[in-house]
Short mmCIF file of C-alpha atoms in Angstrom, two decimals:
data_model
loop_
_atom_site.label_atom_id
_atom_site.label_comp_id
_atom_site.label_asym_id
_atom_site.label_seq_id
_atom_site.Cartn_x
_atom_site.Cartn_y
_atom_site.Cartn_z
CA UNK L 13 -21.95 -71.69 -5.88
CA UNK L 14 -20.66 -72.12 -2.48
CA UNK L 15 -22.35 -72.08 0.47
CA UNK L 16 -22.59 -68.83 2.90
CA UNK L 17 -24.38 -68.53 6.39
CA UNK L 18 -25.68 -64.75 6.02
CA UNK L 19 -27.03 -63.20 9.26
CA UNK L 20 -30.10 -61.31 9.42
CA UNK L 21 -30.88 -58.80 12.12
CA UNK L 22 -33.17 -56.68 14.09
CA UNK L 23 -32.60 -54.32 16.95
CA UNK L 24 -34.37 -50.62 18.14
CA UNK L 25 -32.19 -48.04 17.11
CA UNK L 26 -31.90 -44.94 19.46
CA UNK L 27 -32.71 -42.05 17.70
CA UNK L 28 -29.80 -39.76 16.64
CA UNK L 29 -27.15 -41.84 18.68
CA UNK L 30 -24.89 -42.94 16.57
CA UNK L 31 -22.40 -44.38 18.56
CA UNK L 32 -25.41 -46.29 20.67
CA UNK L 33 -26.09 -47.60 17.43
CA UNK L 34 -22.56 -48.27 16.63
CA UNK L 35 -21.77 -50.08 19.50
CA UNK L 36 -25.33 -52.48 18.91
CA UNK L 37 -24.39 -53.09 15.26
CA UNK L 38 -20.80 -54.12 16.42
CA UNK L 39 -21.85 -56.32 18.73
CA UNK L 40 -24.67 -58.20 16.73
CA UNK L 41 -21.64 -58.64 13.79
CA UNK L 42 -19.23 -60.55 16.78
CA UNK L 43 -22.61 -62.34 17.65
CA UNK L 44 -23.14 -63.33 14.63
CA UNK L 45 -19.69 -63.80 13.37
CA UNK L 46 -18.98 -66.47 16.23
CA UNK L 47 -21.93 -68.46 14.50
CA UNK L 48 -20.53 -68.89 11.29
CA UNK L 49 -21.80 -66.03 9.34
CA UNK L 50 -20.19 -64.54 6.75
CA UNK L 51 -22.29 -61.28 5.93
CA UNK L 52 -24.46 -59.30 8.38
CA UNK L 53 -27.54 -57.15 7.27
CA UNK L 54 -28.70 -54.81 8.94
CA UNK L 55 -31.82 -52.56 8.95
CA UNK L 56 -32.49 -49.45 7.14
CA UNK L 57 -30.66 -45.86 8.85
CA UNK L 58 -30.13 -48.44 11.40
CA UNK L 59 -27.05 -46.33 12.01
CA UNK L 60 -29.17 -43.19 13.10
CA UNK L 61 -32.55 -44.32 13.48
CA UNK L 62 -35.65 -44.23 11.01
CA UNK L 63 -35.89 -40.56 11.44
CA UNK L 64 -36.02 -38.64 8.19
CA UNK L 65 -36.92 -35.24 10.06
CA UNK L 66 -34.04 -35.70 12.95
CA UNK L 67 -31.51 -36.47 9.63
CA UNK L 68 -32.64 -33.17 7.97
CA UNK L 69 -32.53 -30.46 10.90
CA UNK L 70 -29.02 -32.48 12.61
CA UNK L 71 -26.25 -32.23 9.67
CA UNK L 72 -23.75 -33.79 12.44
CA UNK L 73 -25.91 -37.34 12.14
CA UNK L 74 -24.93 -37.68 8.29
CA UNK L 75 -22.00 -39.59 7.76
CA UNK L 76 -19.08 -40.36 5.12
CA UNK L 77 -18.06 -43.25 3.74
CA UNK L 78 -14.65 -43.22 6.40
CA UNK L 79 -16.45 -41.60 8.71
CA UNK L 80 -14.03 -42.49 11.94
CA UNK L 81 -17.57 -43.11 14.14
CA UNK L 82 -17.80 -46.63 12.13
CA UNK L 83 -14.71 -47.99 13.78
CA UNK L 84 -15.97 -50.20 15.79
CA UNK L 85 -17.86 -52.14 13.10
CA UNK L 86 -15.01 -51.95 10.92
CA UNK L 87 -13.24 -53.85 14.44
CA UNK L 88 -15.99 -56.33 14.32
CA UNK L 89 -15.46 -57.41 10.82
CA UNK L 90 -12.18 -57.72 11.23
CA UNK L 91 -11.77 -60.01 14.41
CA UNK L 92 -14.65 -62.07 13.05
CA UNK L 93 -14.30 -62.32 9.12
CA UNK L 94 -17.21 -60.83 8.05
CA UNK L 95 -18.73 -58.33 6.07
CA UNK L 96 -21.76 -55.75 7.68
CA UNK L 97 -24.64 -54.14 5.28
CA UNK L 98 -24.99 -51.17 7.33
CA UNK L 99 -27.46 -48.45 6.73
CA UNK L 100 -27.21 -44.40 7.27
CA UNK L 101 -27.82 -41.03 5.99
CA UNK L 102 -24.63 -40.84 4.31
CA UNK L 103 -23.00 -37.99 2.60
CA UNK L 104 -22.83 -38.03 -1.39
CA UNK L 105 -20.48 -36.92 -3.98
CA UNK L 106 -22.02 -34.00 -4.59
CA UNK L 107 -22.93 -33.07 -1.12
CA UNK L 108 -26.27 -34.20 -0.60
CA UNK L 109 -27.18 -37.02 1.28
CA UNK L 110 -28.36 -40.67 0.71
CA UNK L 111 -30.45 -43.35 2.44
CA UNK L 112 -27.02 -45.40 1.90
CA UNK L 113 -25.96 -49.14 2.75
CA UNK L 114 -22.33 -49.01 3.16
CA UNK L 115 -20.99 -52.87 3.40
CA UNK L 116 -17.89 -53.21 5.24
CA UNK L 117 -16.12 -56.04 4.25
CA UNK L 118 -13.89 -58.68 6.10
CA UNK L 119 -10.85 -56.86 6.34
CA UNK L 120 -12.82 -53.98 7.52
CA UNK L 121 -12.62 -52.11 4.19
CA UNK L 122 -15.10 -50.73 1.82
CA UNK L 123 -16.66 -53.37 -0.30
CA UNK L 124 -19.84 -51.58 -1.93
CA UNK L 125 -21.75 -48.61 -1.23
CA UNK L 126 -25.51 -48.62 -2.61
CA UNK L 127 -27.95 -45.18 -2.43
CA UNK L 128 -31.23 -46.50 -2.43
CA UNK L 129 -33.26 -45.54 -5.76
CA UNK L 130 -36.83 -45.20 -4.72
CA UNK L 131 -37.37 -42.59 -2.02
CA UNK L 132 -40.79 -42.64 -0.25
CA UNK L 133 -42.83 -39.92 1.53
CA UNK L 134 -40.97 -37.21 3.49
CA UNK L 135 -37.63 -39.23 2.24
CA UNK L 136 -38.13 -37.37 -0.97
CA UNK L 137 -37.88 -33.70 0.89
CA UNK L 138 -34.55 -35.13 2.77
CA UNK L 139 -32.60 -37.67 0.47
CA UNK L 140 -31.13 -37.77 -2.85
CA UNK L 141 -31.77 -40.98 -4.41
CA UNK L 142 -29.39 -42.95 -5.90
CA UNK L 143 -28.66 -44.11 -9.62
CA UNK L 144 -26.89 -47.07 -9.79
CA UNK L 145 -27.56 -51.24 -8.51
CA UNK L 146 -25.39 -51.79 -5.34
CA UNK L 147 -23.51 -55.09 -6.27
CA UNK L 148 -20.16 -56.73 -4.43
CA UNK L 149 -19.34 -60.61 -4.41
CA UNK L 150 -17.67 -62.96 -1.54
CA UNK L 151 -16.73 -66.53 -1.52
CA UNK L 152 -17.35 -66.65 -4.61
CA UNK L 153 -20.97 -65.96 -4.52
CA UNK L 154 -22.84 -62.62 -6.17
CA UNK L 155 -25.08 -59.80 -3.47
CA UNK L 156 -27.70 -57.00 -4.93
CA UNK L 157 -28.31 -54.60 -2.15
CA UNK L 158 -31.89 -52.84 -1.92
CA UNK L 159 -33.45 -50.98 0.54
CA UNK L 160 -37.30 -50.90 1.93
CA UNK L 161 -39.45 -49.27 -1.02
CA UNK L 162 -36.95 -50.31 -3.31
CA UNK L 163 -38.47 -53.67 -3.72
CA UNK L 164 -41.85 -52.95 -4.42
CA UNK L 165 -39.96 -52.36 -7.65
CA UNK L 166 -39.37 -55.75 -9.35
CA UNK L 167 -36.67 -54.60 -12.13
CA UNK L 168 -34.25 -53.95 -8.91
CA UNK L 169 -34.79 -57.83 -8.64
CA UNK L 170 -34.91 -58.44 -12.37
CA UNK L 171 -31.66 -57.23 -12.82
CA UNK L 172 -30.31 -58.69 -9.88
CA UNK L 173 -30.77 -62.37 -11.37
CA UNK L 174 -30.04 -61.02 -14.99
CA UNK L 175 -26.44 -60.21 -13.23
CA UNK L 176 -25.85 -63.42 -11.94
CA UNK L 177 -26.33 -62.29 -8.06
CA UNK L 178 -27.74 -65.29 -6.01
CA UNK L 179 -28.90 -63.22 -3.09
CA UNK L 180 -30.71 -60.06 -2.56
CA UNK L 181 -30.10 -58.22 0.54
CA UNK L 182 -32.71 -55.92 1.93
CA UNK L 183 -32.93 -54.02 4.22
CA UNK L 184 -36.17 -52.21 5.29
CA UNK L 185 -38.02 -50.32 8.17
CA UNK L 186 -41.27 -52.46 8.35
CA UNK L 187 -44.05 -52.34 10.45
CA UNK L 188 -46.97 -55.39 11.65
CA UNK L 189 -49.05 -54.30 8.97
CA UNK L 190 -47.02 -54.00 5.94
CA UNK L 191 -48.03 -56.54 3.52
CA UNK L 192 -44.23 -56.42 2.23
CA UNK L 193 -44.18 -59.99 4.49
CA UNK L 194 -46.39 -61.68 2.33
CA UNK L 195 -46.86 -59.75 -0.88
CA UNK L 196 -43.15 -58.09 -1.92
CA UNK L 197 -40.14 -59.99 -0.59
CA UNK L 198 -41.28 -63.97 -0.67
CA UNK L 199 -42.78 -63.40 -4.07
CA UNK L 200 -38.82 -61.42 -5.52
CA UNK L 201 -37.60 -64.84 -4.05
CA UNK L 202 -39.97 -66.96 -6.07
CA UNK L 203 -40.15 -64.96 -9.30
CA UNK L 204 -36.08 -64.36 -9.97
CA UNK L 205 -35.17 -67.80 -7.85
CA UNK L 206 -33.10 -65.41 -5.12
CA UNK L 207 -32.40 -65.72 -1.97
CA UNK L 208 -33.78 -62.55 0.04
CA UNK L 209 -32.43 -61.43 3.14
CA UNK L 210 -34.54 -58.84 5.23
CA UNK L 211 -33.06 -56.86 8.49
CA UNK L 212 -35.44 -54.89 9.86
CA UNK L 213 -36.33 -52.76 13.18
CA UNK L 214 -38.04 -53.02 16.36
CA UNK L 215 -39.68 -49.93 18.12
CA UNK L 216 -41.14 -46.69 17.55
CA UNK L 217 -39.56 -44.68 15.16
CA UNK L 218 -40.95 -41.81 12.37
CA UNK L 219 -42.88 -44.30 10.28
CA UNK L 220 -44.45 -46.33 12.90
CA UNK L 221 -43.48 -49.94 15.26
CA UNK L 222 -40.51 -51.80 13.90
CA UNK L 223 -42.04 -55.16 14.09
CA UNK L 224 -38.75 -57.39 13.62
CA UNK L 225 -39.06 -60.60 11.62
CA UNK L 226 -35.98 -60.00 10.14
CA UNK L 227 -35.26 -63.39 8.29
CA UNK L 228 -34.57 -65.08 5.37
CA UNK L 229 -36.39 -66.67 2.38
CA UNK L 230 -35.54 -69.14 -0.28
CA UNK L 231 -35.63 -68.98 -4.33
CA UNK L 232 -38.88 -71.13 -3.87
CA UNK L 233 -40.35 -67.94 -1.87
CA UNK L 234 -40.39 -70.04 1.37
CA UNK L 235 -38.98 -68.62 4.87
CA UNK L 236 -35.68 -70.72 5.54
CA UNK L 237 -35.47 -68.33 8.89
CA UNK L 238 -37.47 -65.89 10.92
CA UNK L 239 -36.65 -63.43 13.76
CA UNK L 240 -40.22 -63.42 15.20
CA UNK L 241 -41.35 -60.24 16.99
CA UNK L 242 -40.07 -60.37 20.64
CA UNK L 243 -36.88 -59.34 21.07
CA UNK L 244 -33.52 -57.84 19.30
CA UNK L 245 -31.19 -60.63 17.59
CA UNK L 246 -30.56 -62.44 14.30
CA UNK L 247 -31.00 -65.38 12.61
CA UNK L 248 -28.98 -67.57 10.40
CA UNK L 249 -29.33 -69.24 7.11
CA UNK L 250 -27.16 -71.27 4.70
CA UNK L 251 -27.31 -69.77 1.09
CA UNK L 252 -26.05 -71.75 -1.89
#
């Protein structure tokens, strides 16, 4: 497998402001892009904001797949090479709508699309979940998407590694007291031998303080990079 430098981030989303959003998430790809890395993960609804009540009474903040408001990420890819796991409430086939990673690719196309599976709390009342593994490959090396409560379920994991995928990207909305830090992602790493890659949130938002320490951890279960708490950003790491 060849090596990749993946990018995992953290920023506060403004609530409902999409294009704010838009513009952060663009900007954190050229950041990161300019360093070498060749995919960028993002936190979950990082697009809108953690806000499963604002998603369900505001039918202008869900999304499509083309939706034209993604431009400018689609620009960042582009002029930097590298593909974006972005998050949003995004509209499904049948109408409803998912808690959906959408990764835009280098060339600014559609490279996977994964609904996350396991919907928690008032997610349930607003989202459909999904039904099938989010999977795409680049440089020759093999991605599982999940999102947040998705990997307190180890068969997402299971069948990650079973499918020859290398790295597990997750993205999550986690606050300073979830044990997900210690107890969920280091111990996917360590039990399927993946790389997991977390991009998380800072700031208020419906479930609580977005506590960053967005980072990366090895198939050991060890951090190879960590965020820390203090400000918006990323952080690098070589996978492979």
């Amino acid at each position: 497998m060849a090596a990749v430098i993946i990018a995992a981030t953290q920023f506060a989303p403004v609530a409902g402001d999409i294009d704010a959003n838009v513009r952060t998430i663009a900007g954190l790809v050229r950041a990161a892009g300019a360093e070498g890395a060749r995919v960028v993960v993002f936190a979950e609804l990082c697009l809108s904001g953690y806000e499963p009540s604002l998603i369900r009474d505001t039918p202008a903040l869900v999304l499509t797949e083309d939706d034209p408001r993604l431009a400018p990420v689609r620009d960042a890819c582009r002029e930097v090479s590298a593909a974006a796991v972005v998050n949003g409430p995004v509209r499904t086939a049948d109408g409803r709508t998912g808690v959906t990673s959408l990764v835009i690719g280098p060339d600014g196309g559609l490279l996977a699309r994964y609904d996350k599976q396991h919907l928690y709390g008032i997610e349930k009342e607003v989202f459909a979940p999904g039904t099938a593994d989010g999977r795409f490959a680049l440089d020759g090396v093999r991605f599982a998407t999940a999102t947040c409560y998705d990997n307190r379920f180890p068969e997402l994991a299971e069948r990650a590694a079973a499918e020859g995928c290398a790295v597990y990207l997750a993205s999550s909305v986690l606050s300073a007291d979830n044990d997900s830090f210690e107890a969920v992602y280091p111990v996917r790493a360590r039990d399927f031998g993946l790389y997991v890659v977390l991009g998380n949130v800072l700031g208020a938002n419906e479930d609580g303080i977005g506590t960053g320490r967005a980072g990366v951890w090895g198939p050991d279960g060890e951090r190879l990079a960590d965020a820390g708490t203090d400000g918006p950003g990323f952080v690098l790491a070589e996978v492979g």
